[in-house]
Amino acid sequence: QERVLIHQTTETCRRRSRSGYEEHQHHRRGRVNSENIHNQQENKDSVKVMKWGLLLLSCTFNLIGLTGGPLLLRLYFLHGGNRKWLSSLLQVAGFPILIIPLIILYRQRDPGQPSVKFFASRKLLLYAALIGLAQGVDRFMYCYGLSFLPVSNSSLLVATQLVFTAFISFIWVKQKFTPYSINAIVVIIMGVILLGIRRAGDRPRGVTNSQYLLGFFISIADASITGFILVSTQVAYAKANQAMTYPIVLQFQVCLSFFATVCCTIGCLINNDFSAIRREASEFDLGMKRYYIVLVSIMIV
């Protein structure tokens, strides 16, 4: 009986010990799971804040470029500048600055993430190269039109890219028209017609009627190429077969701008724009020093 009692007591102690250990492990696992959930929530919040921050940064840079770029280009043409390929090159040659955020994002990436998910695919970069060549021609046509038109008129004509984007999207990717897009198209077309009717009053000094009309139609042609580029970019994203993260979009933009720079550089060499810089600087109305400041500002903005 004593042996039985001792055995029962021992078994009871073992059960209690095992039960206490299991209860301790259960609480421990619950605490670990709670910490993991908390960490995952913090990571999601930080990623969300980073995405909104990058979006705000991109919108700010776009706002500066879209407003300051045309004004600086018009300042260049207004005071004696006349090199269209050079001004086109300056618009796309500032792309190396995008390498800085790329390096930062590469160093801050998740170490467990495969590098293949960070880098753009060859197929996507090929699309970027082809679109970049079209971008180089597009920038030349934009500068050519702006050299004969006021900034306000040129901006309105370039805004017709919305019309071309809508029609190209409808034909290429079957994007349907909406009441809002139709309304915008009608308003823009009416504005362009009014510009054409009132060309005598809006023509800058020293610009002939034929030059104004040439700039007018070249700006519209430029808008059509821009609309094609925008749709082509979205198609390239869709056919890339990879998630379009912020680093991949930056790499796409760097590759696109690089080939646009190559296109404009070839144009400068053929047109002897580089050899004419010193002479043009000496004849610039605002002086040689401000001439170079304007060129650098165009490239940065």
PDB file of C-alpha atoms in Angstrom:
ATOM      1  CA  GLN A   1       0.000   0.000   0.000  1.00  0.00           C
ATOM      2  CA  GLU A   2       2.831   2.351   0.840  1.00  0.00           C
ATOM      3  CA  ARG A   3       4.425   1.617  -2.535  1.00  0.00           C
ATOM      4  CA  VAL A   4       1.114   2.234  -4.305  1.00  0.00           C
ATOM      5  CA  LEU A   5       0.628   5.486  -2.404  1.00  0.00           C
ATOM      6  CA  ILE A   6       4.167   6.639  -3.255  1.00  0.00           C
ATOM      7  CA  HIS A   7       3.651   5.714  -6.901  1.00  0.00           C
ATOM      8  CA  GLN A   8       0.332   7.611  -7.038  1.00  0.00           C
ATOM      9  CA  THR A   9       1.911  10.626  -5.374  1.00  0.00           C
ATOM     10  CA  THR A  10       4.819  10.560  -7.836  1.00  0.00           C
ATOM     11  CA  GLU A  11       2.467  10.320 -10.821  1.00  0.00           C
ATOM     12  CA  THR A  12       0.387  13.209  -9.494  1.00  0.00           C
ATOM     13  CA  CYS A  13       3.503  15.362  -9.131  1.00  0.00           C
ATOM     14  CA  ARG A  14       4.617  14.454 -12.634  1.00  0.00           C
ATOM     15  CA  ARG A  15       1.213  15.367 -14.072  1.00  0.00           C
ATOM     16  CA  ARG A  16       1.183  18.685 -12.248  1.00  0.00           C
ATOM     17  CA  SER A  17       4.726  19.401 -13.364  1.00  0.00           C
ATOM     18  CA  ARG A  18       3.891  18.487 -16.960  1.00  0.00           C
ATOM     19  CA  SER A  19       0.698  20.552 -16.820  1.00  0.00           C
ATOM     20  CA  GLY A  20       2.589  23.541 -15.416  1.00  0.00           C
ATOM     21  CA  TYR A  21       5.262  23.224 -18.084  1.00  0.00           C
ATOM     22  CA  GLU A  22       2.677  23.010 -20.857  1.00  0.00           C
ATOM     23  CA  GLU A  23       0.838  26.015 -19.422  1.00  0.00           C
ATOM     24  CA  HIS A  24       4.125  27.946 -19.295  1.00  0.00           C
ATOM     25  CA  GLN A  25       4.918  27.003 -22.897  1.00  0.00           C
ATOM     26  CA  HIS A  26       1.420  28.016 -23.966  1.00  0.00           C
ATOM     27  CA  HIS A  27       1.781  31.449 -22.351  1.00  0.00           C
ATOM     28  CA  ARG A  28       5.233  31.810 -23.861  1.00  0.00           C
ATOM     29  CA  ARG A  29       3.988  30.951 -27.345  1.00  0.00           C
ATOM     30  CA  GLY A  30       1.106  33.380 -26.912  1.00  0.00           C
ATOM     31  CA  ARG A  31       3.501  36.143 -25.878  1.00  0.00           C
ATOM     32  CA  VAL A  32       5.770  35.419 -28.859  1.00  0.00           C
ATOM     33  CA  ASN A  33       2.811  35.411 -31.251  1.00  0.00           C
ATOM     34  CA  SER A  34       1.595  38.686 -29.789  1.00  0.00           C
ATOM     35  CA  GLU A  35       5.033  40.232 -30.265  1.00  0.00           C
ATOM     36  CA  ASN A  36       5.191  38.936 -33.852  1.00  0.00           C
ATOM     37  CA  ILE A  37       1.781  40.404 -34.652  1.00  0.00           C
ATOM     38  CA  HIS A  38       2.842  43.711 -33.118  1.00  0.00           C
ATOM     39  CA  ASN A  39       6.070  43.743 -35.136  1.00  0.00           C
ATOM     40  CA  GLN A  40       4.214  42.869 -38.336  1.00  0.00           C
ATOM     41  CA  GLN A  41       1.773  45.712 -37.711  1.00  0.00           C
ATOM     42  CA  GLU A  42       4.644  48.127 -37.132  1.00  0.00           C
ATOM     43  CA  ASN A  43       6.302  46.960 -40.371  1.00  0.00           C
ATOM     44  CA  LYS A  44       3.053  47.456 -42.286  1.00  0.00           C
ATOM     45  CA  ASP A  45       2.653  50.950 -40.844  1.00  0.00           C
ATOM     46  CA  SER A  46       6.242  51.885 -41.697  1.00  0.00           C
ATOM     47  CA  VAL A  47       5.857  50.544 -45.260  1.00  0.00           C
ATOM     48  CA  LYS A  48       2.623  52.505 -45.644  1.00  0.00           C
ATOM     49  CA  VAL A  49       4.257  55.707 -44.407  1.00  0.00           C
ATOM     50  CA  MET A  50       7.221  55.134 -46.742  1.00  0.00           C
ATOM     51  CA  LYS A  51       4.929  54.607 -49.746  1.00  0.00           C
ATOM     52  CA  TRP A  52       3.014  57.809 -49.053  1.00  0.00           C
ATOM     53  CA  GLY A  53       6.264  59.670 -48.483  1.00  0.00           C
ATOM     54  CA  LEU A  54       7.704  58.488 -51.797  1.00  0.00           C
ATOM     55  CA  LEU A  55       4.455  59.390 -53.567  1.00  0.00           C
ATOM     56  CA  LEU A  56       4.515  62.886 -52.063  1.00  0.00           C
ATOM     57  CA  LEU A  57       8.172  63.280 -53.047  1.00  0.00           C
ATOM     58  CA  SER A  58       7.440  62.223 -56.633  1.00  0.00           C
ATOM     59  CA  CYS A  59       4.485  64.614 -56.871  1.00  0.00           C
ATOM     60  CA  THR A  60       6.629  67.468 -55.551  1.00  0.00           C
ATOM     61  CA  PHE A  61       9.401  66.830 -58.075  1.00  0.00           C
ATOM     62  CA  ASN A  62       6.857  66.540 -60.892  1.00  0.00           C
ATOM     63  CA  LEU A  63       5.273  69.833 -59.869  1.00  0.00           C
ATOM     64  CA  ILE A  64       8.653  71.584 -59.853  1.00  0.00           C
ATOM     65  CA  GLY A  65       9.655  70.099 -63.205  1.00  0.00           C
ATOM     66  CA  LEU A  66       6.350  70.736 -64.969  1.00  0.00           C
ATOM     67  CA  THR A  67       6.166  74.368 -63.846  1.00  0.00           C
ATOM     68  CA  GLY A  68       9.813  75.414 -63.703  1.00  0.00           C
ATOM     69  CA  GLY A  69      11.068  73.531 -66.764  1.00  0.00           C
ATOM     70  CA  PRO A  70       9.006  75.366 -69.430  1.00  0.00           C
ATOM     71  CA  LEU A  71       9.750  78.752 -67.845  1.00  0.00           C
ATOM     72  CA  LEU A  72      13.506  78.139 -67.864  1.00  0.00           C
ATOM     73  CA  LEU A  73      13.423  76.865 -71.443  1.00  0.00           C
ATOM     74  CA  ARG A  74      11.448  79.888 -72.584  1.00  0.00           C
ATOM     75  CA  LEU A  75      13.941  82.129 -70.762  1.00  0.00           C
ATOM     76  CA  TYR A  76      16.727  80.423 -72.699  1.00  0.00           C
ATOM     77  CA  PHE A  77      15.052  80.964 -76.081  1.00  0.00           C
ATOM     78  CA  LEU A  78      13.831  84.466 -75.254  1.00  0.00           C
ATOM     79  CA  HIS A  79      17.306  85.849 -74.535  1.00  0.00           C
ATOM     80  CA  GLY A  80      19.228  84.459 -77.488  1.00  0.00           C
ATOM     81  CA  GLY A  81      19.381  80.682 -77.064  1.00  0.00           C
ATOM     82  CA  ASN A  82      18.595  78.780 -80.238  1.00  0.00           C
ATOM     83  CA  ARG A  83      19.998  75.234 -79.880  1.00  0.00           C
ATOM     84  CA  LYS A  84      17.023  72.866 -79.897  1.00  0.00           C
ATOM     85  CA  TRP A  85      18.971  69.617 -79.523  1.00  0.00           C
ATOM     86  CA  LEU A  86      21.049  71.071 -76.690  1.00  0.00           C
ATOM     87  CA  SER A  87      17.968  72.193 -74.775  1.00  0.00           C
ATOM     88  CA  SER A  88      16.432  68.763 -75.403  1.00  0.00           C
ATOM     89  CA  LEU A  89      19.534  67.086 -74.017  1.00  0.00           C
ATOM     90  CA  LEU A  90      19.412  69.213 -70.879  1.00  0.00           C
ATOM     91  CA  GLN A  91      15.877  68.006 -70.133  1.00  0.00           C
ATOM     92  CA  VAL A  92      16.893  64.345 -69.946  1.00  0.00           C
ATOM     93  CA  ALA A  93      20.570  64.473 -68.945  1.00  0.00           C
ATOM     94  CA  GLY A  94      19.851  64.996 -65.245  1.00  0.00           C
ATOM     95  CA  PHE A  95      18.783  61.369 -64.727  1.00  0.00           C
ATOM     96  CA  PRO A  96      21.961  60.291 -62.797  1.00  0.00           C
ATOM     97  CA  ILE A  97      20.502  62.019 -59.739  1.00  0.00           C
ATOM     98  CA  LEU A  98      17.953  59.165 -59.608  1.00  0.00           C
ATOM     99  CA  ILE A  99      20.779  56.744 -58.860  1.00  0.00           C
ATOM    100  CA  ILE A 100      21.109  58.230 -55.351  1.00  0.00           C
ATOM    101  CA  PRO A 101      17.661  57.093 -54.105  1.00  0.00           C
ATOM    102  CA  LEU A 102      18.225  53.759 -55.866  1.00  0.00           C
ATOM    103  CA  ILE A 103      21.387  53.156 -53.840  1.00  0.00           C
ATOM    104  CA  ILE A 104      19.583  54.131 -50.624  1.00  0.00           C
ATOM    105  CA  LEU A 105      16.679  51.792 -51.369  1.00  0.00           C
ATOM    106  CA  TYR A 106      19.059  48.944 -52.242  1.00  0.00           C
ATOM    107  CA  ARG A 107      20.863  49.260 -48.911  1.00  0.00           C
ATOM    108  CA  GLN A 108      17.605  49.448 -46.957  1.00  0.00           C
ATOM    109  CA  ARG A 109      15.985  46.462 -48.647  1.00  0.00           C
ATOM    110  CA  ASP A 110      15.074  43.329 -46.683  1.00  0.00           C
ATOM    111  CA  PRO A 111      18.199  41.086 -46.515  1.00  0.00           C
ATOM    112  CA  GLY A 112      15.972  38.045 -46.973  1.00  0.00           C
ATOM    113  CA  GLN A 113      14.523  39.433 -50.192  1.00  0.00           C
ATOM    114  CA  PRO A 114      16.068  37.939 -53.348  1.00  0.00           C
ATOM    115  CA  SER A 115      17.949  40.506 -55.412  1.00  0.00           C
ATOM    116  CA  VAL A 116      15.960  39.436 -58.478  1.00  0.00           C
ATOM    117  CA  LYS A 117      12.888  41.112 -56.944  1.00  0.00           C
ATOM    118  CA  PHE A 118      14.756  44.393 -56.553  1.00  0.00           C
ATOM    119  CA  PHE A 119      16.145  44.663 -60.083  1.00  0.00           C
ATOM    120  CA  ALA A 120      14.082  45.237 -63.218  1.00  0.00           C
ATOM    121  CA  SER A 121      13.908  42.437 -65.762  1.00  0.00           C
ATOM    122  CA  ARG A 122      15.721  42.610 -69.094  1.00  0.00           C
ATOM    123  CA  LYS A 123      12.411  42.657 -70.907  1.00  0.00           C
ATOM    124  CA  LEU A 124      11.290  45.746 -69.001  1.00  0.00           C
ATOM    125  CA  LEU A 125      14.619  47.501 -69.597  1.00  0.00           C
ATOM    126  CA  LEU A 126      14.323  46.753 -73.323  1.00  0.00           C
ATOM    127  CA  TYR A 127      10.934  48.458 -73.349  1.00  0.00           C
ATOM    128  CA  ALA A 128      12.481  51.385 -71.476  1.00  0.00           C
ATOM    129  CA  ALA A 129      15.251  51.692 -74.075  1.00  0.00           C
ATOM    130  CA  LEU A 130      12.797  51.817 -76.986  1.00  0.00           C
ATOM    131  CA  ILE A 131      10.545  54.304 -75.218  1.00  0.00           C
ATOM    132  CA  GLY A 132      13.630  56.360 -74.313  1.00  0.00           C
ATOM    133  CA  LEU A 133      14.532  56.822 -77.979  1.00  0.00           C
ATOM    134  CA  ALA A 134      11.003  58.074 -78.630  1.00  0.00           C
ATOM    135  CA  GLN A 135      11.350  60.345 -75.598  1.00  0.00           C
ATOM    136  CA  GLY A 136      14.463  61.938 -77.117  1.00  0.00           C
ATOM    137  CA  VAL A 137      12.559  62.837 -80.301  1.00  0.00           C
ATOM    138  CA  ASP A 138       9.631  64.017 -78.186  1.00  0.00           C
ATOM    139  CA  ARG A 139      11.839  66.413 -76.196  1.00  0.00           C
ATOM    140  CA  PHE A 140      13.295  67.869 -79.412  1.00  0.00           C
ATOM    141  CA  MET A 141       9.834  68.554 -80.810  1.00  0.00           C
ATOM    142  CA  TYR A 142       8.762  70.100 -77.509  1.00  0.00           C
ATOM    143  CA  CYS A 143      11.727  72.495 -77.517  1.00  0.00           C
ATOM    144  CA  TYR A 144      11.173  73.337 -81.169  1.00  0.00           C
ATOM    145  CA  GLY A 145       7.560  74.303 -80.513  1.00  0.00           C
ATOM    146  CA  LEU A 146       8.372  76.221 -77.333  1.00  0.00           C
ATOM    147  CA  SER A 147      11.009  78.298 -79.149  1.00  0.00           C
ATOM    148  CA  PHE A 148       8.218  79.966 -81.173  1.00  0.00           C
ATOM    149  CA  LEU A 149       5.353  79.970 -78.657  1.00  0.00           C
ATOM    150  CA  PRO A 150       4.600  81.592 -75.277  1.00  0.00           C
ATOM    151  CA  VAL A 151       4.738  79.228 -72.307  1.00  0.00           C
ATOM    152  CA  SER A 152       0.968  79.456 -71.734  1.00  0.00           C
ATOM    153  CA  ASN A 153       0.141  78.506 -75.329  1.00  0.00           C
ATOM    154  CA  SER A 154       2.730  75.741 -75.428  1.00  0.00           C
ATOM    155  CA  SER A 155       1.451  74.282 -72.146  1.00  0.00           C
ATOM    156  CA  LEU A 156      -2.117  74.194 -73.439  1.00  0.00           C
ATOM    157  CA  LEU A 157      -1.051  72.530 -76.679  1.00  0.00           C
ATOM    158  CA  VAL A 158       1.043  69.975 -74.807  1.00  0.00           C
ATOM    159  CA  ALA A 159      -2.009  69.268 -72.624  1.00  0.00           C
ATOM    160  CA  THR A 160      -3.660  67.806 -75.726  1.00  0.00           C
ATOM    161  CA  GLN A 161      -1.636  64.707 -74.883  1.00  0.00           C
ATOM    162  CA  LEU A 162      -4.707  63.779 -72.823  1.00  0.00           C
ATOM    163  CA  VAL A 163      -6.715  63.578 -76.054  1.00  0.00           C
ATOM    164  CA  PHE A 164      -4.126  61.384 -77.755  1.00  0.00           C
ATOM    165  CA  THR A 165      -3.673  59.262 -74.630  1.00  0.00           C
ATOM    166  CA  ALA A 166      -7.422  58.623 -74.472  1.00  0.00           C
ATOM    167  CA  PHE A 167      -7.696  57.611 -78.137  1.00  0.00           C
ATOM    168  CA  ILE A 168      -4.517  55.504 -78.146  1.00  0.00           C
ATOM    169  CA  SER A 169      -5.663  53.749 -74.965  1.00  0.00           C
ATOM    170  CA  PHE A 170      -9.045  53.075 -76.573  1.00  0.00           C
ATOM    171  CA  ILE A 171      -7.437  51.587 -79.694  1.00  0.00           C
ATOM    172  CA  TRP A 172      -4.522  49.757 -78.053  1.00  0.00           C
ATOM    173  CA  VAL A 173      -5.734  48.555 -74.658  1.00  0.00           C
ATOM    174  CA  LYS A 174      -9.513  48.970 -75.106  1.00  0.00           C
ATOM    175  CA  GLN A 175      -9.765  51.624 -72.404  1.00  0.00           C
ATOM    176  CA  LYS A 176     -13.336  52.904 -72.421  1.00  0.00           C
ATOM    177  CA  PHE A 177     -14.257  56.582 -72.538  1.00  0.00           C
ATOM    178  CA  THR A 178     -15.974  58.092 -69.497  1.00  0.00           C
ATOM    179  CA  PRO A 179     -18.058  61.280 -69.215  1.00  0.00           C
ATOM    180  CA  TYR A 180     -15.136  62.944 -67.435  1.00  0.00           C
ATOM    181  CA  SER A 181     -12.593  62.078 -70.128  1.00  0.00           C
ATOM    182  CA  ILE A 182     -14.983  63.160 -72.908  1.00  0.00           C
ATOM    183  CA  ASN A 183     -15.600  66.468 -71.135  1.00  0.00           C
ATOM    184  CA  ALA A 184     -11.843  67.076 -70.742  1.00  0.00           C
ATOM    185  CA  ILE A 185     -11.209  66.228 -74.406  1.00  0.00           C
ATOM    186  CA  VAL A 186     -13.901  68.660 -75.607  1.00  0.00           C
ATOM    187  CA  VAL A 187     -12.617  71.494 -73.400  1.00  0.00           C
ATOM    188  CA  ILE A 188      -8.994  71.005 -74.511  1.00  0.00           C
ATOM    189  CA  ILE A 189      -9.933  70.862 -78.203  1.00  0.00           C
ATOM    190  CA  MET A 190     -11.959  74.075 -77.851  1.00  0.00           C
ATOM    191  CA  GLY A 191      -8.971  75.760 -76.209  1.00  0.00           C
ATOM    192  CA  VAL A 192      -6.667  74.692 -79.033  1.00  0.00           C
ATOM    193  CA  ILE A 193      -9.126  76.012 -81.641  1.00  0.00           C
ATOM    194  CA  LEU A 194      -9.263  79.377 -79.856  1.00  0.00           C
ATOM    195  CA  LEU A 195      -5.465  79.527 -79.818  1.00  0.00           C
ATOM    196  CA  GLY A 196      -5.391  78.921 -83.553  1.00  0.00           C
ATOM    197  CA  ILE A 197      -7.947  81.659 -84.185  1.00  0.00           C
ATOM    198  CA  ARG A 198      -6.165  84.231 -81.979  1.00  0.00           C
ATOM    199  CA  ARG A 199      -2.626  83.474 -83.128  1.00  0.00           C
ATOM    200  CA  ALA A 200      -1.948  87.097 -84.173  1.00  0.00           C
ATOM    201  CA  GLY A 201      -2.498  88.453 -80.659  1.00  0.00           C
ATOM    202  CA  ASP A 202      -0.495  85.754 -78.875  1.00  0.00           C
ATOM    203  CA  ARG A 203       2.515  85.685 -81.180  1.00  0.00           C
ATOM    204  CA  PRO A 204       5.740  86.755 -79.411  1.00  0.00           C
ATOM    205  CA  ARG A 205       7.833  89.593 -80.787  1.00  0.00           C
ATOM    206  CA  GLY A 206      10.209  88.602 -83.551  1.00  0.00           C
ATOM    207  CA  VAL A 207       8.239  85.462 -84.408  1.00  0.00           C
ATOM    208  CA  THR A 208       6.681  85.395 -87.860  1.00  0.00           C
ATOM    209  CA  ASN A 209       3.253  84.003 -88.612  1.00  0.00           C
ATOM    210  CA  SER A 210       4.746  80.956 -90.346  1.00  0.00           C
ATOM    211  CA  GLN A 211       7.060  80.277 -87.379  1.00  0.00           C
ATOM    212  CA  TYR A 212       4.138  80.523 -84.963  1.00  0.00           C
ATOM    213  CA  LEU A 213       2.097  78.061 -87.025  1.00  0.00           C
ATOM    214  CA  LEU A 214       5.090  75.732 -87.279  1.00  0.00           C
ATOM    215  CA  GLY A 215       5.528  75.794 -83.501  1.00  0.00           C
ATOM    216  CA  PHE A 216       1.767  75.304 -83.107  1.00  0.00           C
ATOM    217  CA  PHE A 217       1.588  72.114 -85.178  1.00  0.00           C
ATOM    218  CA  ILE A 218       4.900  70.719 -83.910  1.00  0.00           C
ATOM    219  CA  SER A 219       3.632  71.113 -80.332  1.00  0.00           C
ATOM    220  CA  ILE A 220       0.505  69.136 -81.222  1.00  0.00           C
ATOM    221  CA  ALA A 221       2.655  66.442 -82.851  1.00  0.00           C
ATOM    222  CA  ASP A 222       4.784  66.395 -79.702  1.00  0.00           C
ATOM    223  CA  ALA A 223       1.632  65.892 -77.624  1.00  0.00           C
ATOM    224  CA  SER A 224       0.692  62.890 -79.772  1.00  0.00           C
ATOM    225  CA  ILE A 225       4.111  61.301 -79.183  1.00  0.00           C
ATOM    226  CA  THR A 226       3.800  62.001 -75.453  1.00  0.00           C
ATOM    227  CA  GLY A 227       0.404  60.278 -75.395  1.00  0.00           C
ATOM    228  CA  PHE A 228       1.912  57.272 -77.168  1.00  0.00           C
ATOM    229  CA  ILE A 229       4.798  57.172 -74.670  1.00  0.00           C
ATOM    230  CA  LEU A 230       2.425  57.239 -71.686  1.00  0.00           C
ATOM    231  CA  VAL A 231       0.339  54.358 -73.017  1.00  0.00           C
ATOM    232  CA  SER A 232       3.457  52.411 -74.042  1.00  0.00           C
ATOM    233  CA  THR A 233       4.851  52.782 -70.534  1.00  0.00           C
ATOM    234  CA  GLN A 234       1.725  51.299 -68.966  1.00  0.00           C
ATOM    235  CA  VAL A 235       1.738  48.451 -71.487  1.00  0.00           C
ATOM    236  CA  ALA A 236       5.396  47.787 -70.673  1.00  0.00           C
ATOM    237  CA  TYR A 237       4.548  47.634 -66.961  1.00  0.00           C
ATOM    238  CA  ALA A 238       1.730  45.182 -67.653  1.00  0.00           C
ATOM    239  CA  LYS A 239       3.887  42.888 -69.816  1.00  0.00           C
ATOM    240  CA  ALA A 240       6.887  42.914 -67.491  1.00  0.00           C
ATOM    241  CA  ASN A 241       5.478  40.033 -65.399  1.00  0.00           C
ATOM    242  CA  GLN A 242       6.905  41.445 -62.170  1.00  0.00           C
ATOM    243  CA  ALA A 243       5.667  43.634 -59.349  1.00  0.00           C
ATOM    244  CA  MET A 244       6.190  47.314 -60.173  1.00  0.00           C
ATOM    245  CA  THR A 245       7.847  48.471 -56.974  1.00  0.00           C
ATOM    246  CA  TYR A 246       9.305  51.943 -56.494  1.00  0.00           C
ATOM    247  CA  PRO A 247      12.917  50.799 -57.134  1.00  0.00           C
ATOM    248  CA  ILE A 248      11.897  49.065 -60.366  1.00  0.00           C
ATOM    249  CA  VAL A 249      10.068  52.177 -61.578  1.00  0.00           C
ATOM    250  CA  LEU A 250      13.188  54.230 -60.823  1.00  0.00           C
ATOM    251  CA  GLN A 251      15.344  51.790 -62.797  1.00  0.00           C
ATOM    252  CA  PHE A 252      12.887  51.994 -65.686  1.00  0.00           C
ATOM    253  CA  GLN A 253      13.107  55.789 -65.611  1.00  0.00           C
ATOM    254  CA  VAL A 254      16.921  55.755 -65.463  1.00  0.00           C
ATOM    255  CA  CYS A 255      17.130  53.421 -68.472  1.00  0.00           C
ATOM    256  CA  LEU A 256      14.552  55.451 -70.397  1.00  0.00           C
ATOM    257  CA  SER A 257      16.350  58.744 -69.698  1.00  0.00           C
ATOM    258  CA  PHE A 258      19.722  57.223 -70.584  1.00  0.00           C
ATOM    259  CA  PHE A 259      18.589  56.261 -74.088  1.00  0.00           C
ATOM    260  CA  ALA A 260      16.787  59.584 -74.492  1.00  0.00           C
ATOM    261  CA  THR A 261      20.100  61.241 -73.599  1.00  0.00           C
ATOM    262  CA  VAL A 262      21.892  59.118 -76.203  1.00  0.00           C
ATOM    263  CA  CYS A 263      19.348  60.173 -78.834  1.00  0.00           C
ATOM    264  CA  CYS A 264      19.692  63.879 -77.981  1.00  0.00           C
ATOM    265  CA  THR A 265      23.494  63.637 -77.817  1.00  0.00           C
ATOM    266  CA  ILE A 266      23.577  62.238 -81.354  1.00  0.00           C
ATOM    267  CA  GLY A 267      21.359  65.129 -82.446  1.00  0.00           C
ATOM    268  CA  CYS A 268      23.719  67.632 -80.795  1.00  0.00           C
ATOM    269  CA  LEU A 269      26.728  66.103 -82.546  1.00  0.00           C
ATOM    270  CA  ILE A 270      25.052  66.163 -85.946  1.00  0.00           C
ATOM    271  CA  ASN A 271      23.870  69.759 -85.455  1.00  0.00           C
ATOM    272  CA  ASN A 272      27.216  70.928 -83.934  1.00  0.00           C
ATOM    273  CA  ASP A 273      25.451  72.227 -80.822  1.00  0.00           C
ATOM    274  CA  PHE A 274      28.374  71.518 -78.492  1.00  0.00           C
ATOM    275  CA  SER A 275      30.814  73.589 -80.527  1.00  0.00           C
ATOM    276  CA  ALA A 276      28.340  76.496 -80.598  1.00  0.00           C
ATOM    277  CA  ILE A 277      27.923  76.756 -76.812  1.00  0.00           C
ATOM    278  CA  ARG A 278      30.792  79.203 -76.238  1.00  0.00           C
ATOM    279  CA  ARG A 279      29.651  81.520 -79.046  1.00  0.00           C
ATOM    280  CA  GLU A 280      26.035  81.386 -77.903  1.00  0.00           C
ATOM    281  CA  ALA A 281      27.080  82.128 -74.310  1.00  0.00           C
ATOM    282  CA  SER A 282      28.981  85.250 -75.397  1.00  0.00           C
ATOM    283  CA  GLU A 283      25.920  86.502 -77.308  1.00  0.00           C
ATOM    284  CA  PHE A 284      23.371  85.687 -74.586  1.00  0.00           C
ATOM    285  CA  ASP A 285      21.383  88.763 -73.522  1.00  0.00           C
ATOM    286  CA  LEU A 286      21.771  88.102 -69.792  1.00  0.00           C
ATOM    287  CA  GLY A 287      25.520  87.492 -69.953  1.00  0.00           C
ATOM    288  CA  MET A 288      27.782  84.459 -70.179  1.00  0.00           C
ATOM    289  CA  LYS A 289      27.619  83.569 -66.484  1.00  0.00           C
ATOM    290  CA  ARG A 290      23.818  83.567 -66.393  1.00  0.00           C
ATOM    291  CA  TYR A 291      23.765  81.595 -69.628  1.00  0.00           C
ATOM    292  CA  TYR A 292      25.504  78.671 -67.955  1.00  0.00           C
ATOM    293  CA  ILE A 293      23.333  79.077 -64.852  1.00  0.00           C
ATOM    294  CA  VAL A 294      20.228  78.774 -67.032  1.00  0.00           C
ATOM    295  CA  LEU A 295      21.574  75.633 -68.723  1.00  0.00           C
ATOM    296  CA  VAL A 296      22.416  73.957 -65.420  1.00  0.00           C
ATOM    297  CA  SER A 297      19.032  74.954 -63.960  1.00  0.00           C
ATOM    298  CA  ILE A 298      17.217  73.412 -66.935  1.00  0.00           C
ATOM    299  CA  MET A 299      19.085  70.147 -66.426  1.00  0.00           C
ATOM    300  CA  ILE A 300      18.374  70.004 -62.682  1.00  0.00           C
ATOM    301  CA  VAL A 301      14.703  70.994 -62.887  1.00  0.00           C
TER     302      VAL A 301
END
